[in-house]
Amino acid sequence: KDATSGFDKIVLREPQGSSAQVQLFGGQVTSWKNERGEELLFLSSKAIYKPPKAVRGGIPICFPQFGGLGSLEQHGFARNRLWQVVESSAPLPTIVNDGSAVTPIVSNKAIVELMLTPTEEDMKIWPHNFELRLRVALGSSGDLTMTVKVKNVDTRPFNFTFALHTYLSVADITEVRVEGLETLDYLDNLKDGERLTEQGDAITFDNEIDRIYLGTPTKIAVIDHEKKRTFVLRKDGLPDAVVWNPWERKSKAMTDFGDDEYKFMLCVEAAAVEKAIVVKPGEEWTGRQELSAVSSSYFSGQ
Ligand code: BG6
């Protein structure tokens, strides 16, 4: 297989019309659409489909290191590796990286499970034998559930930090409100990781933001006024939540991101960053995130 074959995707379709795409490179969800066919995740028009960088958008997986404060490359290597399909509710995909020939997979049980195990090269940079599994399930109401398992198949304990780096698509970032993170402590990446406390209100956006909210509630809501849409993120085993928007200046500095695209995205990432997760030999850790999107205009019939 050539280097680009990892951009093959598995397409999950659910009978009500919603769908999701999961790319073998990075084990990355690259699309999630509601029953009306509207894309709910942000994917940059400048995204680069070429290893070794993750595609800019969708839901990259940060493992075994979130961020750049460790010995590994930024956000770890899992997002830059080719994953294997373990189980699929549908035939394997036949599509290629140009996205032109997507094989739709129709199934009542829209599930795919991918796995990543380290190569010898990986073991040189992170000397721990693991099985990382990602199960992506599309529910009947279009909700997207991602279950991640990390099994220690080594002889010594290891620890890691983790994030599901979800890029949500929004109509206008200046009209977006995030609820559920009020009054929490956070580490501010724009201030060398200084620990600060969020004041009273829901979070709104008028500048670059890069924060790790600590020990958050299991439910976070992202309210997109203009699209009359509310995303609800529920999580388990992932105590923290990263909130990121590069805003104008940083957008211009990123080659795989359009200058104005910061207006149309917000990353809200279920994560375990402050306290590393420790897994003993033979044991397995599980983290879970469920995303749903409710459109108010849909319910009012407009
Ligand atoms: C966020 C980090 O999760 O990811 C930011 O908090 C970072 O600091 C962003 O800039 C994007 O990272 P990358 O490596 O995908 O460009």
Coordinates of C-alpha atoms and ligand atoms in Angstrom, one line a residue:
K1 CA 0.0 0.0 0.0
D2 CA 1.3 3.5 -0.8
A3 CA 1.6 6.2 1.8
T4 CA -1.7 7.8 1.1
S5 CA -3.8 4.7 1.5
G6 CA -4.3 5.5 5.2
F7 CA -6.6 8.2 4.2
D8 CA -9.2 5.5 3.4
K9 CA -12.3 6.1 5.5
I10 CA -15.0 4.0 6.9
V11 CA -18.4 5.6 6.4
L12 CA -21.1 4.9 8.9
R13 CA -24.7 5.6 8.0
E14 CA -27.6 5.4 10.2
P15 CA -31.2 4.8 8.8
Q16 CA -32.5 8.3 9.9
G17 CA -29.9 9.9 7.6
S18 CA -27.0 10.9 9.9
S19 CA -23.5 9.7 9.0
A20 CA -19.9 9.7 10.2
Q21 CA -16.5 9.1 8.6
V22 CA -13.6 7.5 10.3
Q23 CA -10.2 7.7 8.7
L24 CA -7.6 4.9 9.2
F25 CA -4.8 7.4 9.4
G26 CA -4.9 8.6 12.9
G27 CA -8.1 6.8 13.8
Q28 CA -9.6 10.2 13.2
V29 CA -13.2 11.0 12.8
T30 CA -13.3 13.4 9.9
S31 CA -17.0 14.0 9.4
W32 CA -20.2 13.8 11.4
K33 CA -23.4 14.8 9.8
N34 CA -26.9 15.1 11.2
E35 CA -30.0 13.6 9.6
R36 CA -30.3 16.6 7.3
G37 CA -26.9 16.1 6.0
E38 CA -25.4 19.1 7.7
E39 CA -21.7 18.8 8.7
L40 CA -21.3 19.2 12.4
L41 CA -17.5 19.0 12.6
F42 CA -15.0 21.5 11.3
L43 CA -12.5 20.4 8.7
S44 CA -10.1 23.0 7.3
S45 CA -10.3 23.7 3.5
K46 CA -6.5 23.9 3.8
A47 CA -6.1 20.5 5.5
I48 CA -3.1 18.5 4.3
Y49 CA -3.6 14.8 3.6
K50 CA -0.1 13.7 4.0
P51 CA 1.7 12.0 6.8
P52 CA 3.2 12.8 9.3
K53 CA 0.8 15.5 10.4
A54 CA -2.8 14.9 11.5
V55 CA -5.5 16.3 9.2
R56 CA -6.6 19.7 10.5
G57 CA -10.1 19.1 11.8
G58 CA -12.5 16.4 12.8
I59 CA -11.5 14.6 15.9
P60 CA -7.8 13.7 16.1
I61 CA -6.7 11.5 19.0
C62 CA -3.9 12.8 21.3
F63 CA -2.1 9.9 22.8
P64 CA 0.2 9.1 24.7
Q65 CA 0.8 12.8 25.3
F66 CA -1.4 15.8 25.2
G67 CA 0.3 19.0 24.1
G68 CA 4.0 19.6 23.9
L69 CA 5.1 19.3 27.5
G70 CA 6.7 16.0 27.3
S71 CA 9.4 14.1 25.5
L72 CA 7.2 13.2 22.5
E73 CA 6.0 15.2 19.5
Q74 CA 3.1 17.6 20.1
H75 CA -0.1 15.6 21.0
G76 CA 1.7 12.3 20.7
F77 CA 2.1 9.9 17.8
A78 CA -1.3 8.1 17.6
R79 CA -2.8 10.8 15.4
N80 CA 0.1 10.2 12.9
R81 CA -0.2 6.4 12.6
L82 CA -2.1 4.0 10.5
W83 CA -4.7 2.2 12.5
Q84 CA -6.2 -1.3 11.9
V85 CA -9.8 -2.1 11.6
V86 CA -10.8 -4.7 14.3
E87 CA -14.5 -4.7 13.8
S88 CA -16.9 -3.1 11.4
S89 CA -20.7 -3.3 11.1
A90 CA -20.1 -3.0 7.4
P91 CA -17.7 -4.1 4.6
L92 CA -14.4 -2.4 4.6
P93 CA -14.0 0.8 2.7
T94 CA -12.8 1.1 -0.8
I95 CA -12.3 4.8 -1.0
V96 CA -9.1 6.7 -1.6
N97 CA -7.7 9.9 -0.3
D98 CA -9.2 12.3 -2.8
G99 CA -12.6 11.7 -1.2
S100 CA -14.2 11.3 -4.6
A101 CA -15.4 7.7 -4.3
V102 CA -16.9 7.1 -0.9
T103 CA -18.5 3.7 -0.4
P104 CA -21.5 4.2 1.8
I105 CA -22.1 1.6 4.4
V106 CA -25.7 1.3 5.4
S107 CA -26.3 -0.4 8.7
N108 CA -28.6 -0.4 11.7
K109 CA -25.7 -0.8 13.9
A110 CA -23.3 1.8 12.7
I111 CA -20.1 0.9 14.5
V112 CA -16.5 0.6 13.7
E113 CA -13.6 -0.4 16.0
L114 CA -10.0 0.5 15.2
M115 CA -6.9 -0.4 17.0
L116 CA -3.4 0.9 17.2
T117 CA -0.4 -1.0 18.5
P118 CA 3.1 0.3 18.7
T119 CA 5.7 -0.6 16.0
E120 CA 9.4 -1.2 17.0
E121 CA 10.1 2.4 16.0
D122 CA 7.3 3.6 18.3
M123 CA 8.7 1.5 21.2
K124 CA 12.0 3.4 20.8
I125 CA 10.4 6.8 21.4
W126 CA 7.8 5.5 23.9
P127 CA 9.0 2.1 25.3
H128 CA 5.6 0.7 26.4
N129 CA 3.6 -2.0 24.8
F130 CA -0.1 -1.1 24.5
E131 CA -3.3 -1.7 22.6
L132 CA -5.2 1.4 21.9
R133 CA -8.8 0.8 20.7
L134 CA -11.3 3.3 19.4
R135 CA -14.9 2.4 18.9
V136 CA -17.1 4.8 17.1
A137 CA -20.8 4.4 17.2
L138 CA -23.5 6.4 15.5
G139 CA -26.8 6.2 17.4
S140 CA -30.3 6.3 16.1
S141 CA -30.7 10.0 17.0
G142 CA -27.4 10.8 15.2
D143 CA -25.3 11.0 18.4
L144 CA -21.7 10.0 18.1
T145 CA -20.2 7.9 20.8
M146 CA -16.4 7.3 20.9
T147 CA -15.1 4.8 23.4
V148 CA -11.4 4.6 23.9
K149 CA -9.6 1.7 25.6
V150 CA -5.9 1.6 26.5
K151 CA -4.6 -1.8 27.5
N152 CA -1.2 -2.3 29.1
V153 CA 0.2 -5.4 27.4
D154 CA 3.7 -4.8 28.9
T155 CA 5.4 -5.9 32.1
R156 CA 5.6 -2.6 33.7
P157 CA 3.0 0.1 34.5
F158 CA 2.9 3.1 32.1
N159 CA 1.2 6.5 32.2
F160 CA -0.1 8.8 29.5
T161 CA -2.2 11.9 28.9
F162 CA -5.0 12.0 26.4
A163 CA -7.5 14.1 24.5
L164 CA -10.2 13.7 21.9
H165 CA -9.4 16.9 20.0
T166 CA -12.9 17.7 18.7
Y167 CA -13.2 20.5 16.2
L168 CA -16.9 21.6 16.3
S169 CA -18.2 23.6 13.3
V170 CA -19.9 26.8 14.4
A171 CA -21.6 29.6 12.4
D172 CA -19.8 32.5 14.1
I173 CA -17.4 32.1 17.0
T174 CA -18.3 35.5 18.4
E175 CA -21.9 34.3 18.9
V176 CA -20.9 31.0 20.6
R177 CA -21.4 30.3 24.3
V178 CA -20.0 27.4 26.3
E179 CA -21.8 26.3 29.4
G180 CA -20.5 23.9 32.1
L181 CA -17.1 25.3 32.7
E182 CA -18.1 28.3 34.9
T183 CA -16.1 28.8 38.1
L184 CA -13.6 26.1 37.3
D185 CA -9.9 26.3 37.6
Y186 CA -8.0 26.1 34.3
L187 CA -4.4 26.1 33.1
D188 CA -3.8 28.9 30.6
N189 CA -1.6 27.8 27.8
L190 CA -1.3 31.4 26.7
K191 CA 0.3 32.2 30.0
D192 CA 2.8 29.4 30.3
G193 CA 0.2 27.1 31.9
E194 CA -0.6 29.5 34.8
R195 CA -3.5 28.2 36.9
L196 CA -6.4 30.6 37.0
T197 CA -10.1 30.4 38.0
E198 CA -12.9 31.1 35.6
Q199 CA -15.3 33.8 36.8
G200 CA -19.0 33.4 37.0
D201 CA -20.4 33.3 33.4
A202 CA -20.6 31.1 30.4
I203 CA -17.6 31.3 28.2
T204 CA -17.7 33.5 25.1
F205 CA -15.1 34.3 22.6
D206 CA -13.4 37.5 21.4
N207 CA -9.8 36.5 21.2
E208 CA -7.4 33.6 21.1
I209 CA -8.1 31.0 23.8
D210 CA -6.1 27.9 24.8
R211 CA -7.1 26.5 28.2
I212 CA -7.3 23.3 30.0
Y213 CA -10.3 23.3 32.4
L214 CA -9.7 21.0 35.3
G215 CA -12.1 18.4 36.8
T216 CA -15.1 19.5 34.7
P217 CA -18.7 18.3 35.0
T218 CA -19.4 15.3 32.7
K219 CA -21.7 17.5 30.5
I220 CA -20.6 20.6 28.5
A221 CA -22.9 22.5 26.2
V222 CA -21.8 24.6 23.2
I223 CA -24.5 26.9 22.1
D224 CA -24.3 28.2 18.5
H225 CA -26.9 30.9 18.3
E226 CA -26.7 31.6 14.7
K227 CA -27.3 28.1 13.6
K228 CA -29.8 27.6 16.4
R229 CA -27.8 24.5 17.4
T230 CA -26.6 23.2 20.7
F231 CA -23.9 20.6 20.9
V232 CA -23.9 18.5 24.1
L233 CA -20.7 16.8 25.0
R234 CA -20.9 14.1 27.7
K235 CA -17.7 12.4 28.9
D236 CA -16.5 9.7 31.2
G237 CA -13.0 8.9 32.4
L238 CA -11.8 12.2 30.9
P239 CA -11.8 14.7 33.8
D240 CA -10.5 17.8 31.9
A241 CA -11.7 19.8 29.0
V242 CA -9.5 21.8 26.6
V243 CA -11.0 24.8 24.9
W244 CA -9.0 26.2 21.9
N245 CA -9.5 28.7 19.2
P246 CA -6.4 30.2 17.4
W247 CA -8.1 33.4 16.5
E248 CA -6.7 35.7 13.8
R249 CA -2.9 35.9 14.3
K250 CA -2.3 32.2 15.0
S251 CA -4.6 31.2 12.1
K252 CA -2.4 33.1 9.7
A253 CA 0.7 31.3 11.0
M254 CA -0.8 27.8 10.4
T255 CA -0.2 26.5 6.9
D256 CA -3.0 23.9 7.1
F257 CA -5.7 26.4 8.3
G258 CA -7.4 29.2 6.4
D259 CA -6.9 32.8 7.6
D260 CA -10.6 33.3 8.4
E261 CA -11.5 29.8 9.5
Y262 CA -11.1 30.5 13.2
K263 CA -14.6 32.1 12.9
F264 CA -16.2 28.8 12.1
M265 CA -14.7 26.4 14.6
L266 CA -14.2 25.7 18.3
C267 CA -12.2 22.9 19.8
V268 CA -13.7 21.5 23.0
E269 CA -11.7 18.5 23.9
A270 CA -12.5 15.8 26.4
A271 CA -9.1 15.2 28.0
A272 CA -7.0 13.8 30.8
V273 CA -4.1 16.2 31.1
E274 CA -3.5 17.5 34.6
K275 CA -3.2 14.0 36.1
A276 CA -1.6 11.3 33.9
I277 CA -3.6 8.1 33.6
V278 CA -1.7 5.1 35.0
V279 CA -2.3 1.6 33.7
K280 CA -0.8 -1.5 35.3
P281 CA 0.3 -4.5 33.3
G282 CA -2.8 -6.5 32.1
E283 CA -5.1 -3.7 33.0
E284 CA -7.2 -1.5 30.8
W285 CA -8.4 2.1 31.0
T286 CA -11.6 3.3 29.3
G287 CA -12.6 6.8 28.3
R288 CA -15.8 7.8 26.6
Q289 CA -17.3 10.8 24.9
E290 CA -20.8 11.2 23.5
L291 CA -21.6 14.1 21.2
S292 CA -25.1 15.1 20.3
A293 CA -26.4 18.1 18.3
V294 CA -29.8 19.6 18.8
S295 CA -31.1 22.0 16.3
S296 CA -33.9 24.2 17.6
S297 CA -35.2 25.2 14.2
Y298 CA -35.7 21.5 13.4
F299 CA -38.0 21.1 16.4
S300 CA -39.9 24.3 15.7
G301 CA -40.4 23.1 12.1
Q302 CA -38.8 26.1 10.5
Ligands
BG6_1 C1 -4.8 22.4 21.3 C2 -3.7 22.9 22.1 O1 -5.4 21.3 21.9 O2 -4.3 22.0 20.0 C3 -3.1 24.1 21.4 O3 -4.2 23.3 23.4 C4 -2.6 23.7 20.0 O4 -2.0 24.6 22.2 C5 -3.8 23.0 19.3 O5 -2.2 24.8 19.3 C6 -3.5 22.5 17.9 O6 -2.4 21.7 17.9 P1 -1.8 21.1 16.6 O7 -0.5 20.3 17.0 O8 -2.8 20.2 16.0 O9 -1.5 22.2 15.7

